[in-house]
Structures are given as structure tokens and as C-alpha cells.
Short mmCIF file of C-alpha atoms in Angstrom, two decimals:
data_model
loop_
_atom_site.label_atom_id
_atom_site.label_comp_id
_atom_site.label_asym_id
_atom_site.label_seq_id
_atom_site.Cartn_x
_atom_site.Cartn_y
_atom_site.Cartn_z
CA UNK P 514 23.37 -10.14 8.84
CA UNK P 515 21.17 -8.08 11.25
CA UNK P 516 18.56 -9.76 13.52
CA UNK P 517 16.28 -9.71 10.64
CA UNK P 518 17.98 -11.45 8.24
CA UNK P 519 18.66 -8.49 6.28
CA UNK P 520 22.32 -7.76 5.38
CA UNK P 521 23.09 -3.90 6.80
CA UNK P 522 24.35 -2.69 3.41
CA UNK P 523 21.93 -4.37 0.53
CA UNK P 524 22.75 -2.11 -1.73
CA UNK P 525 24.33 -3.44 -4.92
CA UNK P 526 27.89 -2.48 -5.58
CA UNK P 527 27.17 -1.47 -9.27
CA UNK P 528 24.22 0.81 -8.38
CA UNK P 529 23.37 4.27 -6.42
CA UNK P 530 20.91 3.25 -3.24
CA UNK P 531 18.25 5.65 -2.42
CA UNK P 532 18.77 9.35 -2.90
CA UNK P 533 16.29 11.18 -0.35
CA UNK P 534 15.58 14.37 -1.10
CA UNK P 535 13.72 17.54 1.16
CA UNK P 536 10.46 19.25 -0.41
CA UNK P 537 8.54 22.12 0.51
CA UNK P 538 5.76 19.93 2.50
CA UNK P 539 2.36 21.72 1.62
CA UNK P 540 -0.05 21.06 4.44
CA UNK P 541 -3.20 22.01 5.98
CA UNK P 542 -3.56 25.42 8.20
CA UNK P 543 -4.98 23.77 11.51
CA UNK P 544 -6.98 27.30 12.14
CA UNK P 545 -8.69 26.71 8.40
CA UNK P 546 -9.87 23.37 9.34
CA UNK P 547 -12.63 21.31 11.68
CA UNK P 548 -9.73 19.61 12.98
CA UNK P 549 -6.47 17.75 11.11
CA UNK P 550 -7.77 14.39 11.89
CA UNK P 551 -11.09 14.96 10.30
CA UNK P 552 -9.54 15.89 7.01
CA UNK P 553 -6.98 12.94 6.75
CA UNK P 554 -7.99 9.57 5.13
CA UNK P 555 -6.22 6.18 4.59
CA UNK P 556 -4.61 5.97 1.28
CA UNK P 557 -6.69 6.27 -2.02
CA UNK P 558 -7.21 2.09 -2.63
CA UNK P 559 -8.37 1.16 1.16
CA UNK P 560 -11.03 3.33 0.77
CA UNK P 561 -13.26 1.25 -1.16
CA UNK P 562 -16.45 1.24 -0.21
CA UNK P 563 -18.92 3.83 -1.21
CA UNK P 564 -19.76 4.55 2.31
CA UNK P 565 -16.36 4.85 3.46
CA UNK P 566 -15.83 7.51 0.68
CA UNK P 567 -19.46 9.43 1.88
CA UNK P 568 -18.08 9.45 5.22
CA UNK P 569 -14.78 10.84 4.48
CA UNK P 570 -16.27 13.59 2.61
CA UNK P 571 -18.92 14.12 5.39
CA UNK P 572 -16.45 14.50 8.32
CA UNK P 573 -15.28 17.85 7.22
CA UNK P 574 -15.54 19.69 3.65
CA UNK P 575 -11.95 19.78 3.46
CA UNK P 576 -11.34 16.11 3.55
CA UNK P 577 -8.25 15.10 1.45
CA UNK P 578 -10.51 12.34 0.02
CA UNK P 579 -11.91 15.06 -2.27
CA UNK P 580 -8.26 15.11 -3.92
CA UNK P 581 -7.68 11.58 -4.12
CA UNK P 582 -10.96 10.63 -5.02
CA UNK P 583 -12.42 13.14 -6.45
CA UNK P 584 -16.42 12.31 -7.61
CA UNK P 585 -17.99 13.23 -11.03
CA UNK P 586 -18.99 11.63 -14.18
CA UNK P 587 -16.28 11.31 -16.21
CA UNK P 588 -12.64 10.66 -15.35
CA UNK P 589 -10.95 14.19 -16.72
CA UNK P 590 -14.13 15.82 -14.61
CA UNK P 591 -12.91 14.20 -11.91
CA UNK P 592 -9.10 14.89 -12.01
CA UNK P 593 -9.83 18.79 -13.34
CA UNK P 594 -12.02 18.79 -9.75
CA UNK P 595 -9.68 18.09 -7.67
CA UNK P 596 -7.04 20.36 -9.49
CA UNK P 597 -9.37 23.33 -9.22
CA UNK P 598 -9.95 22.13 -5.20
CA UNK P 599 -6.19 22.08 -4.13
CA UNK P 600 -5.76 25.37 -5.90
CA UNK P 601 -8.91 27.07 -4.10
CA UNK P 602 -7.75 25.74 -1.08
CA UNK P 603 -4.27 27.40 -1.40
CA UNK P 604 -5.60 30.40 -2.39
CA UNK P 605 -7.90 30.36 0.71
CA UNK P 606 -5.20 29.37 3.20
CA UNK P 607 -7.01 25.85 3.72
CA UNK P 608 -3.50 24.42 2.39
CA UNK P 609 -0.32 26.25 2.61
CA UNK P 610 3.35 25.35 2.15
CA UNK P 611 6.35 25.32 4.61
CA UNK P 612 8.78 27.89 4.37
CA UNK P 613 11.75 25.63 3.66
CA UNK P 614 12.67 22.40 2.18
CA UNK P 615 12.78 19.75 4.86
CA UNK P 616 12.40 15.68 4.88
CA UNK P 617 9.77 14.81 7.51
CA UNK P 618 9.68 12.46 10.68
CA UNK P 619 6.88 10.62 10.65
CA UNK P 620 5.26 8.74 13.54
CA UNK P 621 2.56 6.36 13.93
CA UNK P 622 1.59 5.20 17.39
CA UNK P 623 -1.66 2.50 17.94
CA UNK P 624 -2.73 -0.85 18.49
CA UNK P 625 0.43 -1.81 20.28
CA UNK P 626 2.19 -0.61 17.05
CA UNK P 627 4.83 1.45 17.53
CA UNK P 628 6.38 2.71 13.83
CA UNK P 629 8.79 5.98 12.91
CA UNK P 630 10.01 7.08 9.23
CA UNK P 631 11.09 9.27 7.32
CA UNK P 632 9.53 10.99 3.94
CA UNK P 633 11.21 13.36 1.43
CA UNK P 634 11.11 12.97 -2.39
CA UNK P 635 12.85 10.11 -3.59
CA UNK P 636 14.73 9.55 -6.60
CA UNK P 637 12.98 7.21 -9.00
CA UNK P 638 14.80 4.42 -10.57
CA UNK P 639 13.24 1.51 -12.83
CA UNK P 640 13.31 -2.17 -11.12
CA UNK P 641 15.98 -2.96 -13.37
CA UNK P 642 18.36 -0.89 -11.25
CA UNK P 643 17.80 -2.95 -8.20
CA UNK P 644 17.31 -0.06 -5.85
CA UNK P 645 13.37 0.57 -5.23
CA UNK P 646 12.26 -3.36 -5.59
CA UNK P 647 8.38 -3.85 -6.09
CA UNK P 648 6.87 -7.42 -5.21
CA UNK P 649 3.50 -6.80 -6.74
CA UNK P 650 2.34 -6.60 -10.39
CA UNK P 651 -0.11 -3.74 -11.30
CA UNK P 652 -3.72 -3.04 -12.90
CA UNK P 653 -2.79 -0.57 -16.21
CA UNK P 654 -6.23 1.01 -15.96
CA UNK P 655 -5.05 1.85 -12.25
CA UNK P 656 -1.82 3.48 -13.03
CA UNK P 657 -3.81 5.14 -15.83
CA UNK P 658 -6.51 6.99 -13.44
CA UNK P 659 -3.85 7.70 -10.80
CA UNK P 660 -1.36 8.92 -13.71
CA UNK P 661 -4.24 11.60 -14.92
CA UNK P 662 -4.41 12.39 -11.55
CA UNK P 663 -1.03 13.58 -10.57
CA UNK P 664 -0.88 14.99 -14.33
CA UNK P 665 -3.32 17.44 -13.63
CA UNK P 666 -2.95 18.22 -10.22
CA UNK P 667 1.07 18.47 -10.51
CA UNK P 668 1.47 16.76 -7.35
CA UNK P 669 2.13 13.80 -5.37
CA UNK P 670 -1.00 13.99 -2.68
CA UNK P 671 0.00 10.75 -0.64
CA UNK P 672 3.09 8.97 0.11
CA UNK P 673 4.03 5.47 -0.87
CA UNK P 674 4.99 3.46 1.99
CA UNK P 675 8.57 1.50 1.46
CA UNK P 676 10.55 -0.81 3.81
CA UNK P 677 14.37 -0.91 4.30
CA UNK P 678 16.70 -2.61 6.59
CA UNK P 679 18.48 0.35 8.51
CA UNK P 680 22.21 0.02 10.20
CA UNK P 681 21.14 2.00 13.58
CA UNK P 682 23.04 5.18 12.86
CA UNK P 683 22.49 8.07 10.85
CA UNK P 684 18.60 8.14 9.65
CA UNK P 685 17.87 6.52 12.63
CA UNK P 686 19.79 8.90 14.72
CA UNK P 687 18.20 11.82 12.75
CA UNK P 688 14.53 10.24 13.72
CA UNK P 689 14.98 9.58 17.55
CA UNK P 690 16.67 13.22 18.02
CA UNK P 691 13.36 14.66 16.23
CA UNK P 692 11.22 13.03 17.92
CA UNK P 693 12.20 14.49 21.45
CA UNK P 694 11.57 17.93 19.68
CA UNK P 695 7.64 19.61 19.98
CA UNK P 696 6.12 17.91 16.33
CA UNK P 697 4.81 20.20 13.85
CA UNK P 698 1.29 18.66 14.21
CA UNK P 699 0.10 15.68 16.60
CA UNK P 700 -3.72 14.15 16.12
CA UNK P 701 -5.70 11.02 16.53
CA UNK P 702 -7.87 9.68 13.78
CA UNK P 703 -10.46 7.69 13.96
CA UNK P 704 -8.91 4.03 14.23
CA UNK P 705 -7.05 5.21 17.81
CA UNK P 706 -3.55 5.99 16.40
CA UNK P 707 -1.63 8.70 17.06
CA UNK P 708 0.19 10.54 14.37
CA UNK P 709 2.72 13.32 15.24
CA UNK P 710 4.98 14.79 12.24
CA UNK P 711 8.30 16.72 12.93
CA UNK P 712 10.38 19.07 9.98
CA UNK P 713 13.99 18.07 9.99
CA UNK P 714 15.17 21.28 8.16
CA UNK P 715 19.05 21.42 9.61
CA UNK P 716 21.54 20.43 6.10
CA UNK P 717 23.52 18.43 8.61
CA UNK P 718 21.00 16.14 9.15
CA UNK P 719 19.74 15.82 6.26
CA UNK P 720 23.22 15.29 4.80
CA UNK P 721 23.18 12.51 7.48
CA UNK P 722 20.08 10.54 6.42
CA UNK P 723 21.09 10.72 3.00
CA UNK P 724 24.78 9.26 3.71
CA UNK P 725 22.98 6.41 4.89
CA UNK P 726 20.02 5.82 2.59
CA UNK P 727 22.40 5.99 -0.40
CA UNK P 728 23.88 2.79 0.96
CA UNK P 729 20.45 1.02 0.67
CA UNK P 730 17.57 -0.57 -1.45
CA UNK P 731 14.13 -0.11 -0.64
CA UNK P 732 11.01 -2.57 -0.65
CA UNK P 733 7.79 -1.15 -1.78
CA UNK P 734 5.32 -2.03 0.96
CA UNK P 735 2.53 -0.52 -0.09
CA UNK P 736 2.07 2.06 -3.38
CA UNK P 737 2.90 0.03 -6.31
CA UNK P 738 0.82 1.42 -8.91
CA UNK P 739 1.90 5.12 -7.68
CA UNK P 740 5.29 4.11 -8.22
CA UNK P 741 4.58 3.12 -12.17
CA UNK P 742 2.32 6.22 -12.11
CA UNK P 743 5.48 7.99 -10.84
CA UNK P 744 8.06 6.32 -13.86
CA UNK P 745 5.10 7.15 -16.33
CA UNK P 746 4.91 10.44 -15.43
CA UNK P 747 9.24 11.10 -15.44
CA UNK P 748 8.89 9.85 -18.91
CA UNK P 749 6.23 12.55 -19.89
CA UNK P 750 8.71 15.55 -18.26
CA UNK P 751 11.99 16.83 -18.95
CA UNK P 752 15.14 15.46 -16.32
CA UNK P 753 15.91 16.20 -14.22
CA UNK P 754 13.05 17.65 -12.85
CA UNK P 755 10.59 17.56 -9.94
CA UNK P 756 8.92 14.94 -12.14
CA UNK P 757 12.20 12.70 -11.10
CA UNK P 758 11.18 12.19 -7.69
CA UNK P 759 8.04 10.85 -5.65
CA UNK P 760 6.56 11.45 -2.28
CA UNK P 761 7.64 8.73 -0.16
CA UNK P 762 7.43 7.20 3.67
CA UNK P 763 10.50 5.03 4.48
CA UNK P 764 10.69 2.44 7.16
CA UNK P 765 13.86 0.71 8.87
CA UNK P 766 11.76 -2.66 9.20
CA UNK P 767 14.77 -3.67 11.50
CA UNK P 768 13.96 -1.09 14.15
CA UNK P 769 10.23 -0.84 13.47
CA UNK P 770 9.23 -3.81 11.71
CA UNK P 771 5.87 -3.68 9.90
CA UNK P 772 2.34 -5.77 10.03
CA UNK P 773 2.15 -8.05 7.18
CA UNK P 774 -1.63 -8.90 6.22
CA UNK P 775 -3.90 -10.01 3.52
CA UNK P 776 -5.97 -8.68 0.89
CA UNK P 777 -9.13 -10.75 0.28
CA UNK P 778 -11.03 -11.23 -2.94
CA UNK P 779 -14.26 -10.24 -3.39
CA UNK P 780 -16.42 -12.34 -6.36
CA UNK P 781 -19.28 -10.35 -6.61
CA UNK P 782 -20.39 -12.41 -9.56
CA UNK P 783 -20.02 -16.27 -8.51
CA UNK P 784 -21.89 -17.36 -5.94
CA UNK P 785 -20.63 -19.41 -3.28
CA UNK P 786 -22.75 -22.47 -3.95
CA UNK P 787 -21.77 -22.10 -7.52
CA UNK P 788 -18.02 -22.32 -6.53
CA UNK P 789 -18.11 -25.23 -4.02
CA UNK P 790 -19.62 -27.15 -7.10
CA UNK P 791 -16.80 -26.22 -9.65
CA UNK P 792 -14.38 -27.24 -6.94
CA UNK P 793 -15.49 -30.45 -6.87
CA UNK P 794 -12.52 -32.80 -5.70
CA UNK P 795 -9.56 -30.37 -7.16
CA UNK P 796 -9.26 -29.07 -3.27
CA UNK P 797 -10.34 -30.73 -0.30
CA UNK P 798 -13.59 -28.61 1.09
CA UNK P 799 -14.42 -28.41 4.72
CA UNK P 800 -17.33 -26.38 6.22
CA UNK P 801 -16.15 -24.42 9.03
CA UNK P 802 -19.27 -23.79 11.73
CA UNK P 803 -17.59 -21.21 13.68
CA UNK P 804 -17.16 -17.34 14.00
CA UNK P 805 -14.69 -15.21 12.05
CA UNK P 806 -12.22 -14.92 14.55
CA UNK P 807 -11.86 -18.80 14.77
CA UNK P 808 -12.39 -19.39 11.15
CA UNK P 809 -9.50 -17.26 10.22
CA UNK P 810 -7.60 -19.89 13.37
CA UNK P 811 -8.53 -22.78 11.03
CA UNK P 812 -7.03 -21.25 7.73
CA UNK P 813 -4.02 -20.31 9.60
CA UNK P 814 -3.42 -23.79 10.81
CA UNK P 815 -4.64 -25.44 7.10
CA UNK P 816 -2.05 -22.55 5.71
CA UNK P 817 1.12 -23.79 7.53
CA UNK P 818 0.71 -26.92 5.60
CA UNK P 819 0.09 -25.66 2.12
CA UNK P 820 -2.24 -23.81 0.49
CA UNK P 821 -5.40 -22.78 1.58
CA UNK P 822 -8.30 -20.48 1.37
CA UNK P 823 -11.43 -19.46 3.53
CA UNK P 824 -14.72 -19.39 1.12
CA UNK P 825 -17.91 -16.85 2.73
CA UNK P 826 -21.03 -15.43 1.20
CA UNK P 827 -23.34 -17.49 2.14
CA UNK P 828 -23.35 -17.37 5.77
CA UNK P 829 -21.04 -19.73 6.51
CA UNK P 830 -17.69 -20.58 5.79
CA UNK P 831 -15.90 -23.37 3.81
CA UNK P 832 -12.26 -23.84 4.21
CA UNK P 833 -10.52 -25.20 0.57
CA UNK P 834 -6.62 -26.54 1.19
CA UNK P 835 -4.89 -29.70 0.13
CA UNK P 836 -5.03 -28.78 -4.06
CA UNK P 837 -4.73 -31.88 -6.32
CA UNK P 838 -1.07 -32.12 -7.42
CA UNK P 839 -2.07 -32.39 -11.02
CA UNK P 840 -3.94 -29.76 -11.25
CA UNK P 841 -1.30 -27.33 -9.71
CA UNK P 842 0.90 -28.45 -12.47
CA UNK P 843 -0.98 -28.09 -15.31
CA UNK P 844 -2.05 -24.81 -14.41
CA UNK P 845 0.89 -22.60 -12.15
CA UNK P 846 3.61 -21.45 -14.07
CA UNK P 847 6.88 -23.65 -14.38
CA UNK P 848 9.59 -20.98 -15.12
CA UNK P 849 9.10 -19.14 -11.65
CA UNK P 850 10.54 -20.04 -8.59
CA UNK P 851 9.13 -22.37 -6.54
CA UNK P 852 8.28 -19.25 -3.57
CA UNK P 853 6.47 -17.96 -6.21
CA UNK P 854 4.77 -21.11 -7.57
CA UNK P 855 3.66 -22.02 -4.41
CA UNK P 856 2.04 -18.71 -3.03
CA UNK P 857 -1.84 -18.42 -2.04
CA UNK P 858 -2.40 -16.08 -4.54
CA UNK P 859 -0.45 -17.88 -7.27
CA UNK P 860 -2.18 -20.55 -6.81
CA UNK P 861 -5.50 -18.48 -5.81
CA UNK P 862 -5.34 -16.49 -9.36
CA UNK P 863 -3.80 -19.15 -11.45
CA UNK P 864 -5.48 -22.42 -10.51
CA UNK P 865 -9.01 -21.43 -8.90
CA UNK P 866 -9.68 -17.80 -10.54
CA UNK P 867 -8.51 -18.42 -14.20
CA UNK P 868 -9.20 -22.38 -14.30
CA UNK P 869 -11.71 -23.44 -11.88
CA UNK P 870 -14.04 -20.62 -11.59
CA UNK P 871 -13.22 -19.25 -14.80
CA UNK P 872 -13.72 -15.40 -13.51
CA UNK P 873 -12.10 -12.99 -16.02
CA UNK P 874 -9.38 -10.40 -14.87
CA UNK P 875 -12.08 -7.35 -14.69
CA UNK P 876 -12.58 -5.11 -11.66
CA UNK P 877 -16.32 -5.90 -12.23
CA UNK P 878 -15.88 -9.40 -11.63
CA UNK P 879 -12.71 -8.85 -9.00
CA UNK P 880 -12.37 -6.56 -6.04
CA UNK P 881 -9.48 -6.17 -3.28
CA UNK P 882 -10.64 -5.73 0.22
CA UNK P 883 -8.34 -5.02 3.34
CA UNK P 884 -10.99 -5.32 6.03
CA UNK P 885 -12.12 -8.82 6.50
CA UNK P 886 -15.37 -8.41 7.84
CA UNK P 887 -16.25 -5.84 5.38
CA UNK P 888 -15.14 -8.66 2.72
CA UNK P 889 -17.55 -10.96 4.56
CA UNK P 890 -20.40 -8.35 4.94
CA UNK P 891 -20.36 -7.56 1.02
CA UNK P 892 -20.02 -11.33 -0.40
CA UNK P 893 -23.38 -11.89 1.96
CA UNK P 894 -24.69 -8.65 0.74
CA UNK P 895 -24.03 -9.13 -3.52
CA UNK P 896 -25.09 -13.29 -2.86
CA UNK P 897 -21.02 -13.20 -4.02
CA UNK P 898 -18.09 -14.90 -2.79
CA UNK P 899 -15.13 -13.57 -0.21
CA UNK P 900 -11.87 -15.15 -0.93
CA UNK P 901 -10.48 -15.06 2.36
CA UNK P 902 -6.37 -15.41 2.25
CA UNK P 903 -3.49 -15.88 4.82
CA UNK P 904 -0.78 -13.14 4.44
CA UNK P 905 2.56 -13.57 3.33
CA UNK P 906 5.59 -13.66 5.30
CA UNK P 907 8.03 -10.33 4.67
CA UNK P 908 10.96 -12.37 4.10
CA UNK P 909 9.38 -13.89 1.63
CA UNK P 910 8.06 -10.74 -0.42
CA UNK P 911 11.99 -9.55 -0.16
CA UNK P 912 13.60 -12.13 -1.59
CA UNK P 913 11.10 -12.66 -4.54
CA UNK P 914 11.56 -9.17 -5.04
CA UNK P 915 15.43 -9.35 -4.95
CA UNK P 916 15.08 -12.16 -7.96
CA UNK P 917 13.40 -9.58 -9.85
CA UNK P 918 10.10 -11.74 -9.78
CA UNK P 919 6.63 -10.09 -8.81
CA UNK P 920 3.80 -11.40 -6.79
CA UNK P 921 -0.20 -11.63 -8.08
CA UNK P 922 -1.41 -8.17 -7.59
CA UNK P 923 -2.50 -7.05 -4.13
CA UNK P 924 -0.90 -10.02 -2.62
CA UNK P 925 -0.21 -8.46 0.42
CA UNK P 926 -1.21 -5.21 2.80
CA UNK P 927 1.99 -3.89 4.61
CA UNK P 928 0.84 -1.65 7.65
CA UNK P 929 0.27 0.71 9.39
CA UNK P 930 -0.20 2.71 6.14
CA UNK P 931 0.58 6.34 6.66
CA UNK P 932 -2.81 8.56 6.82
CA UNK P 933 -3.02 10.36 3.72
CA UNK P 934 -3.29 14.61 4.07
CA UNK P 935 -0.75 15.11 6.74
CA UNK P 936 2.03 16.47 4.26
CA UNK P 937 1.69 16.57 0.38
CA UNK P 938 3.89 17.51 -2.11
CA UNK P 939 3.74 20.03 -5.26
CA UNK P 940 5.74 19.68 -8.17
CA UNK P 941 5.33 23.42 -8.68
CA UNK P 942 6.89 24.25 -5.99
CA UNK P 943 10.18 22.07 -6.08
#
């Protein structure tokens, strides 16, 4: 076992790892554009807020939020929009692709973060297979829009973002050699980190990172429902086929481990008062009288213990932990293990959500935040309620995931995500 606690092979014997392949990278003409960092964007579900999305698009006309979230009035408006965009931006030189297949080096440097990968287009295999292992369930009406997306635009406009526990050699080797090399683009966005991207085009090295990867499983860190978009959409197509592989970022987690944080709950329809009251004595209830910053201290400490939660909305916060017993097991799940039946958001979604609050499954009634204050600013804002939760440990996503059992959807926010519009990939093309 590795320093980690990951075993350096964790592959299963009966099973190909990951197959990594190059792509033609399509990506924008620096000349064509304001500047590269004013057209990237974080990926498609962290941009959430309308004013995030007016911003994006404001900051230069060719902002890649216009692919990923394309605005109109219907749905197939919206996806035929950004089809017809990437295509007049081709045409016009905005976007153009490389001249050879090549997997990428990828590097993100920024808040003390220091994090290098690798993307290609990766093989897609079913969970079942026990090589790309998701932790998260999904949201069908998600993997629906994004699905219609990719349909009609024929490609894969952002990577997912997937962990794996490297050896030291080979990939890694191919990624500390690039990196002493002059990148193929280098820019700062808007959150202070630095992003520099290098081609690795040479079929020895390639031939190298793929000896290696082959050996390995992947965790899927962030992307879930573009993974099921991807299996959806290799159903729809012949294999093999381009439609047989996704765009994805790969991490060795042992040499650059990743942030692990939460995803809050927004209850835009229950009102904080209204939930203290149907708590009543099913969790202890505390008011907290200090800032964020400490607030989030005291759920931290209350977390270590058990479950726990951090309630805001109505200018305050109130911090719910110690759950009655009883109440856990009438409503959690028996037949899952007990990691599982003891997470926050188990617990969160199972005992609080569906029993205690009784707030249906709906994104009008539900939404996922990353940014805590902004989770804080729009409970006060809608009179709602911000669910604020502790995040997960790693090792505990991996080894649900190696069971085979998922988490509650958006349990967890794996970071730094990789900015979206730095290298996309078209189907046409491979």
C-alpha cells in the first residue's frame, strides 16, 4: 500500500484498467479572442446562479458558457444554439483544432494548490466492470439535458475530473518531463490560479501513460452525470466509435492529492423557522451567534462526533447534530453499509429531507450550491433555508465506491475542478 492507502495496482485481475486515448484537442485561437481566461468558465453545474451565468457571457462574447449553457426558451433551442455557435466559431477561426492527436498535460496552480493531470479520451466502461467507479447517484432530467447537448453538438465540451492512485513512473514521468517544456497556453482566471496546458504528441509517451493507466481504476471526482450522459450516448452510436470514449482529466491523488468539500442544500421553499419547528426534539438544535467562518468551526467539531448540519436563512445560524436513534432507524436504509448509513447526506436526504421536512425530490424545491456564502446569501434572500454540510473524507468515497454502493447525489465537490474551454473535444473529428 502507498502512503495513501491506496494499493499501486487496483486494478481488478479479471478486468482491462483505463485505456487513455489522444484526440485532436479543438481549442480557442488566442489572436481571435479578448483573452483565453476571459472565455473559460468553471464546469457547467458550479455555475448556478443567474448572475454568474450573465457575467460569464459578459466577459467576452466568446465565452465557453454560451456552449455549455446555452440560453433560450426551449431546451432543443437551446442545444441547436450552441451547435450553430461552435460551428460559426470554427468557421471563423474563434476555435480551431490541433494538427495531431495528442493527450494533454494539464496544470492547475492556486491557493497553495498545486495539481497536474492528464486528459485524452477515455474508454467508457459501465460500473459493473469495476474500472471507472462513480460514488454519486444522478438526477435523470440532468443526464437528459446534458445528453441533448452532446447529441447535437457531437462533442464533449468539458472534461470530467477523475482520481487515481498512480505508481510514480510512467504517466507521472510523462507529466513532469512536459511540464519543463514551453505549454501550449498559460493564463490566470479570475479566482488567482494559474492554468498552463502542454500537447504530449510523441507515440512513446503516450505508449507510456497508457502502459500504466491500463493497470488502474479510476474514481469519478467530479462529472457524474456526464459520465451516464457519456454511456447513454455509446448506446445511441455504433462501436466502436468516437461515441466510445469521453473527454476526461485524470489525477494521481497520491502525488497531487485533491480538496475534498461540500455541497450545501439550498430549500428555497421551507423557511427556516418552519424547519426548527418540525425538528422539534428528533436532533438536538443549538443557535450558533457567530460568523461564518466560526460557524462552519462549530459543525466541524459537532461533525467528528456524528452527524450534523449548519441551518441559515434567517440571519443566524442553528447547528442540528446528535439525531434520535429511533428515528435514524426507522428511516435510513438497513441493507447498505454502515459508511453509507451513517453519512451527512444519508442521513440529511433520508431522515430530515424526505421525513422531517417532507420536501419532495424536485429541483424547484432542492438546489446544490458549492460556494457557501452564496448558499447563505440566497437562503436570506428567498426567506429559504441553507443546509450547510461537512465534506466527506476521500477514503471514504473510494471504498463505498469499490462496494459498488453510491452516495446521495452531490455529496461531495472534489477540487480544483479543471476550467472548462481550455481544450474540447469533437466527435467529428476522431
Amino acid at each position: 500500500m502507498n502512503s495513501s492507502g491506496h494499493a499501486a495496482s487496483d486494478v481488478r485481475a479479471d478486468t482491462a484498467g483505463l485505456r487513455l486515448h489522444p484526440f485532436r484537442g479543438i481549442r480557442y485561437v488566442p489572436e481571435r479572442v479578448g483573452s483565453l481566461a476571459a472565455v473559460t468558465s468553471p464546469p457547467y453545474d458550479v455555475v448556478v446562479r443567474p448572475d454568474g451565468l450573465l457575467h460569464l457571457e459578459s466577459a467576452d462574447p466568446h465565452n465557453i458558457v454560451r456552449l455549455i449553457l446555452p440560453q433560450a426558451v426551449t431546451a432543443g433551442t437551446r442545444h441547436r444554439k450552441a451547435a450553430v455557435t461552435m460551428d460559426r466559431w470554427l468557421a471563423d477561426g474563434v476555435l480551431a483544432p490541433d494538427p495531431a492527436p495528442a493527450l494533454y498535460v494539464y496544470e492547475q496552480r492556486g491557493d497553495g494548490i498545486l495539481q497536474r493531470g492528464i486528459i485524452g479520451a477515455l474508454e467508457l466502461t459501465t460500473p459493473d466492470e469495476g474500472v471507472v467507479l462513480p460514488h454519486e447517484d444522478v438526477m435523470p432530467h440532468v443526464v437528459e439535458d446534458r445528453a441533448a447537448l452532446m447529441r447535437t453538438t457531437a462533442a464533449n465540451l468539458e472534461p470530467l475530473l477523475l482520481t487515481y492512485p498512480g505508481t510514480g513512473d510512467g504517466a507521472d514521468a510523462v507529466v513532469e518531463r512536459a511540464v519543463l517544456r514551453e505549454p501550449l497556453l498559460a493564463t490566470t482566471t479570475e479566482d488567482g490560479f494559474h492554468h498552463r496546458l502542454w500537447a504530449v504528441t510523441d507515440p512513446a509517451e503516450q505508449a507510456a501513460v497508457t502502459a500504466e493507466l491500463v493497470r488502474h481504476q479510476a474514481l469519478i471526482a467530479d462529472g457524474h452525470h456526464r459520465w451516464a450522459t457519456y454511456l447513454r450516448l455509446r448506446d445511441e452510436h455504433p462501436s466502436p466509435g468516437p461515441w466510445n470514449q469521453g473527454l476526461v482529466l485524470l489525477i494521481d491523488t497520491v502525488r497531487y492529492p485533491l480538496r475534498v468539500r461540500a455541497i450545501h442544500r439550498l430549500l428555497s421553499r421551507l423557511p427556516v423557522a418552519d424547519a426548527l419547528d418540525a425538528v422539534g426534539d428528533a436532533f438536538r438544535v443549538r443557535r450558533v451567534e457567530r460568523p461564518l467562518e466560526e460557524a462552519l468551526e462549530a459543525l466541524a467539531e459537532a461533525a467528528a462526533e456524528g452527524n450534523a448540519f449548519l441551518l441559515a436563512g434567517d440571519g443566524a445560524f442553528h447547528l442540528l447534530d446528535r439525531p434520535d436513534p429511533a428515528l435514524l432507524a426507522r428511516t435510513v436504509r438497513a441493507d447498505r453499509p454502515e459508511a453509507w448509513r451513517t453519512l451527512d447526506a444519508t442521513v440529511l436526504h433520508s431522515t430530515l429531507l424526505e421525513h422531517v421536512w417532507h420536501v419532495p425530490d424536485a429541483p424547484e424545491d432542492i438546489a446544490y450550491i458549492h460556494d457557501t456564502p452564496a448558499a447563505v446569501a440566497q437562503a436570506e434572500r428567498r426567506g429559504g433555508t441553507a443546509v450547510l454540510m461537512h465534506p466527506v473524507r476521500e477514503e471514504v468515497v473510494r471504498d463505498l465506491a469499490r462496494q459498488g454502493v453510491t452516495m446521495p447525489r452531490k455529496s461531495t465537490s472534489f477540487g480544483p475542478k479543471p476550467a472548462t474551454g481550455l481544450v474540447l473535444r469533437s466527435l467529428a473529428l476522431d
